[in-house]
Short mmCIF file of C-alpha atoms in Angstrom, two decimals:
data_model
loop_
_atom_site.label_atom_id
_atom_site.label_comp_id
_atom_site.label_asym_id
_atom_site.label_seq_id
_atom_site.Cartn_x
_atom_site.Cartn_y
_atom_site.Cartn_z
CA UNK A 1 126.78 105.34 121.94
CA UNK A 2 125.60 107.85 119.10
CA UNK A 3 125.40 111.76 120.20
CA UNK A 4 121.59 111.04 118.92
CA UNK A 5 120.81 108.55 121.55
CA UNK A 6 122.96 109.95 124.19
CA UNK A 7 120.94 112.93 124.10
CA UNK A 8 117.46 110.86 123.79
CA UNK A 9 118.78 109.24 127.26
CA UNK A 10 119.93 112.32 129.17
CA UNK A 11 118.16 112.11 132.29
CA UNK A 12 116.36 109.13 131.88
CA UNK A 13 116.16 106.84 134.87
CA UNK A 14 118.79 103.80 135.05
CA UNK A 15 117.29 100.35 134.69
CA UNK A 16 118.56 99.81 138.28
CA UNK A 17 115.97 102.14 139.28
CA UNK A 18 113.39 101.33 137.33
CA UNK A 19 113.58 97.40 138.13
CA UNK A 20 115.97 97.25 141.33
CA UNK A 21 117.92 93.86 140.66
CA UNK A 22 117.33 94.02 137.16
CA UNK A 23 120.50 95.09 134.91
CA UNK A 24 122.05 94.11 131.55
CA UNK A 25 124.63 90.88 132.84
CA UNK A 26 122.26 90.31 136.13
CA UNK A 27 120.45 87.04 134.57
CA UNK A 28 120.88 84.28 137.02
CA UNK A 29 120.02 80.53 137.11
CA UNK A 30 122.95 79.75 135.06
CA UNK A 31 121.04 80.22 131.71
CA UNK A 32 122.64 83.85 130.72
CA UNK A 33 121.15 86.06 127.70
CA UNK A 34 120.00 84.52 124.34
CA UNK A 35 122.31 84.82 121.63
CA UNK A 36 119.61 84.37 119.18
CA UNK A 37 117.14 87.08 118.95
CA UNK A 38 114.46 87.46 116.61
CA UNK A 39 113.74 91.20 117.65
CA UNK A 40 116.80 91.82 115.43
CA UNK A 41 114.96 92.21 112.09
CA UNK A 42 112.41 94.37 114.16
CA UNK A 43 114.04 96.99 115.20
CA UNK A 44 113.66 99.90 112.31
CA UNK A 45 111.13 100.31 109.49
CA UNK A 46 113.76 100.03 107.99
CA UNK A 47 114.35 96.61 108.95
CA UNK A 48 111.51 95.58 108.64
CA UNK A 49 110.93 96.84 105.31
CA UNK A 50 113.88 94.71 104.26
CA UNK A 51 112.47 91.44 105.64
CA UNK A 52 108.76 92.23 105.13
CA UNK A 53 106.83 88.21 103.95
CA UNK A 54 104.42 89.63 102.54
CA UNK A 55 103.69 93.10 101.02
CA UNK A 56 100.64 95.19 99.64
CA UNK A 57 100.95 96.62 96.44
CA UNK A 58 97.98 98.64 95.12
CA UNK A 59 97.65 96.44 91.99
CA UNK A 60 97.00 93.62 94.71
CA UNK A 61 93.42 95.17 95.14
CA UNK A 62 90.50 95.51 93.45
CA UNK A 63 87.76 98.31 94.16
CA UNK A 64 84.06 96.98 94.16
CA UNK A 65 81.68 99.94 92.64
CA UNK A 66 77.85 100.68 92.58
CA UNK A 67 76.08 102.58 89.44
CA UNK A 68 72.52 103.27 90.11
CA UNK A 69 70.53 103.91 87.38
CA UNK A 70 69.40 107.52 86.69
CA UNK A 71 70.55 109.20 89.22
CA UNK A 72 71.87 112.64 88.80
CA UNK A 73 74.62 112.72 91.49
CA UNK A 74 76.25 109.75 93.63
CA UNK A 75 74.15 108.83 96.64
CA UNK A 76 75.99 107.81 99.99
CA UNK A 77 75.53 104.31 101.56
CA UNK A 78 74.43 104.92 105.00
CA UNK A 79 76.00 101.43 106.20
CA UNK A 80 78.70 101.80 104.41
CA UNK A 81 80.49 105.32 105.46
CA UNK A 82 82.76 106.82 102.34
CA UNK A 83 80.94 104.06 99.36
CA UNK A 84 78.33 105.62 97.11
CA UNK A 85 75.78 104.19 94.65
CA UNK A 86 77.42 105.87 91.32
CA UNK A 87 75.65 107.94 88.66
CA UNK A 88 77.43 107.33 85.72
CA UNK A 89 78.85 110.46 85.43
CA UNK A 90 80.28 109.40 89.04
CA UNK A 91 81.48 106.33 87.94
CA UNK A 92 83.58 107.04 85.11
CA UNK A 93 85.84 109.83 88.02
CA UNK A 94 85.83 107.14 90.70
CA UNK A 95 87.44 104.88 87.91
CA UNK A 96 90.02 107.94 87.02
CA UNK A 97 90.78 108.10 90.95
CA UNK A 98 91.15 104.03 91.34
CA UNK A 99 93.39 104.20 87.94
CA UNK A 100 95.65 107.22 89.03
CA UNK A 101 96.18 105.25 92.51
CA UNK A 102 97.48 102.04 90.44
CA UNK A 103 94.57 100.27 91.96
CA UNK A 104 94.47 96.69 89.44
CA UNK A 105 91.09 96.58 88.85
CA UNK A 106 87.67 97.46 89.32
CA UNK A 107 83.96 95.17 89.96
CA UNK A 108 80.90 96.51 88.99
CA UNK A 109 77.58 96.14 90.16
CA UNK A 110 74.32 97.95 89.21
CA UNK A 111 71.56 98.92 90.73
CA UNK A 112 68.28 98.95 88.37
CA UNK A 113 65.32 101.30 89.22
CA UNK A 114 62.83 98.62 88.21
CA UNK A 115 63.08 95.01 88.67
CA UNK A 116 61.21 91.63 87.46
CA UNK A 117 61.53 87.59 88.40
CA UNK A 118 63.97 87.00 85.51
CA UNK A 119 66.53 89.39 86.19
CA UNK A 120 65.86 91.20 82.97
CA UNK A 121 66.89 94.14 84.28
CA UNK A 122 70.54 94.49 83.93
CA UNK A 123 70.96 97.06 81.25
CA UNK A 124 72.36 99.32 83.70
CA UNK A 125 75.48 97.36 84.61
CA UNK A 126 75.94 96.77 80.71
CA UNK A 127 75.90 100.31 80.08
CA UNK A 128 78.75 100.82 83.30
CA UNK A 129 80.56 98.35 81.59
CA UNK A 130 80.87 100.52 78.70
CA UNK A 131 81.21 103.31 79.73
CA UNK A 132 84.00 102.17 82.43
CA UNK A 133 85.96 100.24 79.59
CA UNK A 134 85.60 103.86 77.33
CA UNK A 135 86.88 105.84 79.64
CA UNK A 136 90.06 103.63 81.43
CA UNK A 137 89.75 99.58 79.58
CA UNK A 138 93.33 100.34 78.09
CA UNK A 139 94.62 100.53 81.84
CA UNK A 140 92.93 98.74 84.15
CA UNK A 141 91.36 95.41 84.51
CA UNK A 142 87.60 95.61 84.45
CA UNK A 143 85.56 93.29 86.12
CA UNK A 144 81.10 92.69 86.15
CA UNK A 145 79.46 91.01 88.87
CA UNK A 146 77.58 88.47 86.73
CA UNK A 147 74.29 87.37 89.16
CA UNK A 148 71.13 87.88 89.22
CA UNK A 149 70.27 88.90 92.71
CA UNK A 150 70.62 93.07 92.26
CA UNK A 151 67.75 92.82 89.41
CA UNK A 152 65.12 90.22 90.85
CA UNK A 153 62.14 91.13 92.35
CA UNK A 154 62.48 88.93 94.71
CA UNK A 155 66.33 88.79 95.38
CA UNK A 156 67.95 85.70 94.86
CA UNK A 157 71.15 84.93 92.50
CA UNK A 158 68.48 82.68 90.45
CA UNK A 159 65.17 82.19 88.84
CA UNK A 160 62.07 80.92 91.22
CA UNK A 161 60.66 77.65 90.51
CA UNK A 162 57.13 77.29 91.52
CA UNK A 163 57.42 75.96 94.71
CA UNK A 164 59.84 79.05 95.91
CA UNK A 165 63.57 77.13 95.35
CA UNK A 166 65.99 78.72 92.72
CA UNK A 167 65.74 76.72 89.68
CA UNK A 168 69.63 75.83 88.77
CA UNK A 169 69.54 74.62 85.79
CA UNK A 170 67.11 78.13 84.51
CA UNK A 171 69.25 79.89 86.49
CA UNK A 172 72.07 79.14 84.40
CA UNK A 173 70.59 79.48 81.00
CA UNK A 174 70.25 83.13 82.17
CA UNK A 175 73.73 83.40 83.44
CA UNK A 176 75.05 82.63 79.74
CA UNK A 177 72.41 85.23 78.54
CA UNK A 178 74.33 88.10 80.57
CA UNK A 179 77.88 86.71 80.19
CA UNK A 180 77.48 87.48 76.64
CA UNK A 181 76.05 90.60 77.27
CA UNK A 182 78.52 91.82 79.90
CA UNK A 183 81.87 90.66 77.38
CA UNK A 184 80.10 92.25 74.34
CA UNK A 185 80.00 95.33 76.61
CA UNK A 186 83.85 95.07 77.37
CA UNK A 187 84.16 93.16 80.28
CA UNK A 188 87.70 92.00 80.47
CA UNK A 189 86.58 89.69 83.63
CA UNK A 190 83.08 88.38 84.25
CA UNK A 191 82.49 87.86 88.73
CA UNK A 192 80.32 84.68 88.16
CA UNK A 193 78.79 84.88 91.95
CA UNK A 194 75.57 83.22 92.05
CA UNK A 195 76.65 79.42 93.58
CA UNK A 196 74.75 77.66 91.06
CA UNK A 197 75.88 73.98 90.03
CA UNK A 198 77.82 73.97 86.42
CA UNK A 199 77.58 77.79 86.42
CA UNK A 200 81.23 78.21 85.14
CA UNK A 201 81.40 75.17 82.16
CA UNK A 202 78.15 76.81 80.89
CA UNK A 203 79.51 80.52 81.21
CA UNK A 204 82.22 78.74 79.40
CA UNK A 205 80.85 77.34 76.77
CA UNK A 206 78.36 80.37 75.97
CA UNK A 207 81.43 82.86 75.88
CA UNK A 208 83.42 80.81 73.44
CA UNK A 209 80.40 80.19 71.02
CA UNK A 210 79.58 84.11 70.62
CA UNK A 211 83.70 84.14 70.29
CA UNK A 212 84.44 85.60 73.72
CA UNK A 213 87.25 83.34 74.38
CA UNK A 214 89.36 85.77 75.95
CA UNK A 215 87.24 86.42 78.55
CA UNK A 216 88.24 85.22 81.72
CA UNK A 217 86.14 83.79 84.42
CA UNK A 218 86.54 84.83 88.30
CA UNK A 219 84.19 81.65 89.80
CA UNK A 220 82.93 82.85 93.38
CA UNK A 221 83.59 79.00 94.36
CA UNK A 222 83.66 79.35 97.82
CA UNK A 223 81.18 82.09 98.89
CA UNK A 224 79.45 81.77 102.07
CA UNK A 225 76.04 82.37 102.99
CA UNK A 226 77.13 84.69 105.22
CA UNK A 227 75.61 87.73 107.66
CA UNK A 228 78.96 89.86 106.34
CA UNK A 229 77.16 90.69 103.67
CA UNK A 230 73.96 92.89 105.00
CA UNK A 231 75.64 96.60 104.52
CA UNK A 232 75.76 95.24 100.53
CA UNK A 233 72.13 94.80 100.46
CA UNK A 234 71.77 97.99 101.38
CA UNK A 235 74.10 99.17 98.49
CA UNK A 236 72.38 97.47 95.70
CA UNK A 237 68.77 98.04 97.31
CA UNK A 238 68.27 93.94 97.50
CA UNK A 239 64.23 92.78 97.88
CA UNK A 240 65.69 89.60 99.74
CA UNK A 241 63.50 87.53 102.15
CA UNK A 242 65.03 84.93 103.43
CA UNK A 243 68.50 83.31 102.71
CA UNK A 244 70.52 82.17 100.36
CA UNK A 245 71.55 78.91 102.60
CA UNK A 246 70.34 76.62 99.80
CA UNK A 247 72.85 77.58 97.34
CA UNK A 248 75.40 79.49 99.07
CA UNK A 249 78.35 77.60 101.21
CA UNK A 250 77.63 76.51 105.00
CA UNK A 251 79.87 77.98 106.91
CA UNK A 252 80.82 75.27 109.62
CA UNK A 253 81.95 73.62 106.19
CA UNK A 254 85.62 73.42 104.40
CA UNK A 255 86.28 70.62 102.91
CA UNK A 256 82.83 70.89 100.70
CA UNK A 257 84.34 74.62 99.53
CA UNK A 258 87.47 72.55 98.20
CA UNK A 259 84.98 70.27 96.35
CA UNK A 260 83.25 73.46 94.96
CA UNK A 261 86.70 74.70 93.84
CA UNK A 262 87.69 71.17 92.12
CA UNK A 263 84.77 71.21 90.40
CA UNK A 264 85.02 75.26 89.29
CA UNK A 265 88.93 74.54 88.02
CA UNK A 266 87.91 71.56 86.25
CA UNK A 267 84.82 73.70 84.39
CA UNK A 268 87.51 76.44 82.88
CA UNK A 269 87.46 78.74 85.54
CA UNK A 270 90.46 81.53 85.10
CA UNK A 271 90.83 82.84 89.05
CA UNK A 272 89.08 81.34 91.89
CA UNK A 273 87.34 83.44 94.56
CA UNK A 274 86.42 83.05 98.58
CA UNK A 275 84.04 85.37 100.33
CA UNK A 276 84.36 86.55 102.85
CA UNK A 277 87.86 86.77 103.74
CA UNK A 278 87.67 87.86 107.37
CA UNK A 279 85.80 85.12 108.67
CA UNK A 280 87.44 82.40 106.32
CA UNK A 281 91.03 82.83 106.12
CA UNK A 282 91.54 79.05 106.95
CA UNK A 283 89.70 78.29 103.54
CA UNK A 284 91.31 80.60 101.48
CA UNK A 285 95.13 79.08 102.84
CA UNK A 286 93.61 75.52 101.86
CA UNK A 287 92.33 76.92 98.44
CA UNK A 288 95.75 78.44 97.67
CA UNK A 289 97.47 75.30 98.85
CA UNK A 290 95.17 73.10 96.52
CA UNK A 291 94.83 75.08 93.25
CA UNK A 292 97.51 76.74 90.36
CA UNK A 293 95.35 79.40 89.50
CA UNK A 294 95.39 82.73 90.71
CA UNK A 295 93.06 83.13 93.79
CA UNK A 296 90.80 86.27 95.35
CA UNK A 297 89.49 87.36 98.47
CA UNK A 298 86.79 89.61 98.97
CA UNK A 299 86.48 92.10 101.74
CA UNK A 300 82.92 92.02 101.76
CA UNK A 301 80.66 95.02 103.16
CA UNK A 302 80.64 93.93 106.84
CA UNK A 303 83.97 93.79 107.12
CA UNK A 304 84.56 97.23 105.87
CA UNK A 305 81.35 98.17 108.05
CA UNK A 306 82.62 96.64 111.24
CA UNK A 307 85.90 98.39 111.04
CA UNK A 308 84.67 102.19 109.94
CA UNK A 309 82.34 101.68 113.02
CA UNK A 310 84.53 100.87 115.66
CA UNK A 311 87.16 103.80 114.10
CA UNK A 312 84.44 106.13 114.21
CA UNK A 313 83.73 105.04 117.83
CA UNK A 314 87.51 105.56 118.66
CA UNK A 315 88.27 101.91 119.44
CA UNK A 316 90.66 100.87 116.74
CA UNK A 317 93.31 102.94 114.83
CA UNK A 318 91.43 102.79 111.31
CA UNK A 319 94.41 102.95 109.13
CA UNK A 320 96.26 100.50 111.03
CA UNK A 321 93.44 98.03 111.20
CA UNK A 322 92.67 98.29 107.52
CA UNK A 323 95.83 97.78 106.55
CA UNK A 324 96.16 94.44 108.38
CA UNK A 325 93.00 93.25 107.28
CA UNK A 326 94.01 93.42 103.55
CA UNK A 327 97.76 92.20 104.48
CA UNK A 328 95.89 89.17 106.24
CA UNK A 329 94.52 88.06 103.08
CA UNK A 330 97.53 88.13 101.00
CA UNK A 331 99.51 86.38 104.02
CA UNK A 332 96.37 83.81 103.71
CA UNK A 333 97.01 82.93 99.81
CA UNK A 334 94.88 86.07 98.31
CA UNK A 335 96.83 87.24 95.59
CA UNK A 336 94.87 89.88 94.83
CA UNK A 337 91.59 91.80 97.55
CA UNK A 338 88.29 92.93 96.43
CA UNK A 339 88.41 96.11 99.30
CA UNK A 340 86.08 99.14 99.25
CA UNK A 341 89.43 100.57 100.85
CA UNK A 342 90.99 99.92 97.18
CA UNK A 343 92.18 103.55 96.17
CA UNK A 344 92.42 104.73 100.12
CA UNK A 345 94.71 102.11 100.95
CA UNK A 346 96.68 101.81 97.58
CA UNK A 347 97.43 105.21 98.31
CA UNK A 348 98.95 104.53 101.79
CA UNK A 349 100.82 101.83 99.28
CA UNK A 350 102.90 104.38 98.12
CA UNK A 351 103.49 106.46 101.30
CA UNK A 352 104.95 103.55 103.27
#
């Protein structure tokens, strides 16, 4: 025995006394001690460093940000404790701070300060764009949510057919409108999020006519209509009434995601998302299992919600429930997160 641990025992009460009957060499019914013993590798960091599965690097993660339009200073998110709605002035430090923390890449989302049924309104994430890819495109991957839900008057990801439904095939003809926008602005990765049928082979097709044909295209395929998601519509101010249950997935429902999937790799689609990851880990295993291109999760609002208030209540150990959150994805088949804990936890990264 070490001096270390002789000295870390002095005084401490013998086994015997602790469990009378109990000792090291005191099994009975013939069976004896196991010789093999998996709390081996477990006993050090150090250990289990060495035979970690699965490990978070802070290029694994990707940090969703909101720039509201003309706004002098960034605005907390009540819902959504340590997130802001972004000026742009705001925006182009909390890319700096995501950049110097090796965080791989950033999503953007705006937040108009008028709105109409078309979704014409999206000048302010094409601006972000710009700006972002100005001030850090040479060293980090930029990504633009590309839906029409944040600039609608009435808040869906599509355009309103008389009767009240989202028209797809409208939808979409405005979806190639703002993919060409958001890659002449500098988006290295366009978040095509809106659920609509053929939405990536058209995105497609639109990107390579205006010559955009590095682009790439990150196809939401599996996204669930969802109640994760509420804290978000705070974020980007959403005028939904309603749901999205028409369009988006149902969640009792997994073997119609890997159809959605199929369908999005077969269209061109570059990376494949799921979303939530949380609530859908068994999906995103299948969809790793089933496809060879890269695959996302996405942390969405509720889930970072859900955790900040129960840490803030004292119930959970935030830093150790955030990290297992995000290494629950990657165990699932994420290779890379969408986390609001992006720069926060890429910086624990590099401490452990």
């Amino acid at each position: 025995m070490s001096g270390t641990l002789r000295r870390a025992t002095a005084g401490a009460p013998s086994l015997e006394k602790l469990c009378p009957g109990l000792s090291p060499g005191s099994g009975g019914g013939g069976g004896g001690f196991p010789s093999v013993r998996p709390r081996r590798l477990r006993q050090s960091q150090a250990m289990r460093r060495l035979v970690s599965e699965v490990r978070l690097h802070p290029a694994d993660m990707v940090l969703p940000l909101f720039v509201k339009q003309d706004i002098p200073e960034a605005r907390p998110i009540r819902s959504m404790p340590g997130v802001f709605q972004h000026s742009r002035d705001s925006l182009r430090r909390a890319a700096h701070e995501a950049v110097s923390a090796g965080v791989g890449g950033l999503m953007l989302f705006g937040v108009p300060s008028e709105r109409d049924h078309c979704g014409t309104t999206d000048a302010v994430l094409n601006e972000s764009i710009a700006d972002v890819i100005a001030e850090v495109g040479k060293d980090m991957v930029v990504m633009s949510d590309l839906c029409l839900d944040e600039f609608t008057d009435h808040g869906h990801c599509g355009i309103l057919a008389a009767d009240g439904s989202v028209d797809n095939d409208a939808t979409l003809l405005r979806y190639a409108e703002m993919a060409v926008a958001q890659a002449d602005a500098g988006a290295h990765v366009l978040g095509l999020s809106g659920m609509m049928d053929g939405q990536v082979g058209v995105v497609r097709a639109a990107l390579d006519a205006a010559g955009h044909t590095n682009a790439v295209i990150l196809a939401y395929a599996a996204k669930y209509a969802s109640g994760f998601y509420g804290p978000f519509r705070e974020a980007v101010e959403s005028q939904l009434e309603g749901d999205r249950r028409t369009y988006q997935q149902d969640p009792a429902n997994a073997a119609e995601a890997l159809r959605e999937v199929a369908l999005d790799v077969a269209e061109g689609a570059d990376i494949i998302m799921v979303k939530p990851a949380l609530p859908y880990l068994d999906v995103l295993r299948q969809v790793a299992d089933a496809v060879d291109v890269p695959v996302a999760a996405y942390q969405v609002s509720g889930e970072y919600a859900m955790v900040e208030a129960a840490a803030a209540n004292g119930w959970i150990n935030r830093e150790q429930v955030m990290m297992e959150t995000l290494i629950g994805a990657r165990r699932a088949g994420a290779d890379f997160v969408l986390t609001y804990w992006a720069t926060e936890a890429a910086g624990l990264c590099a401490a452990r």
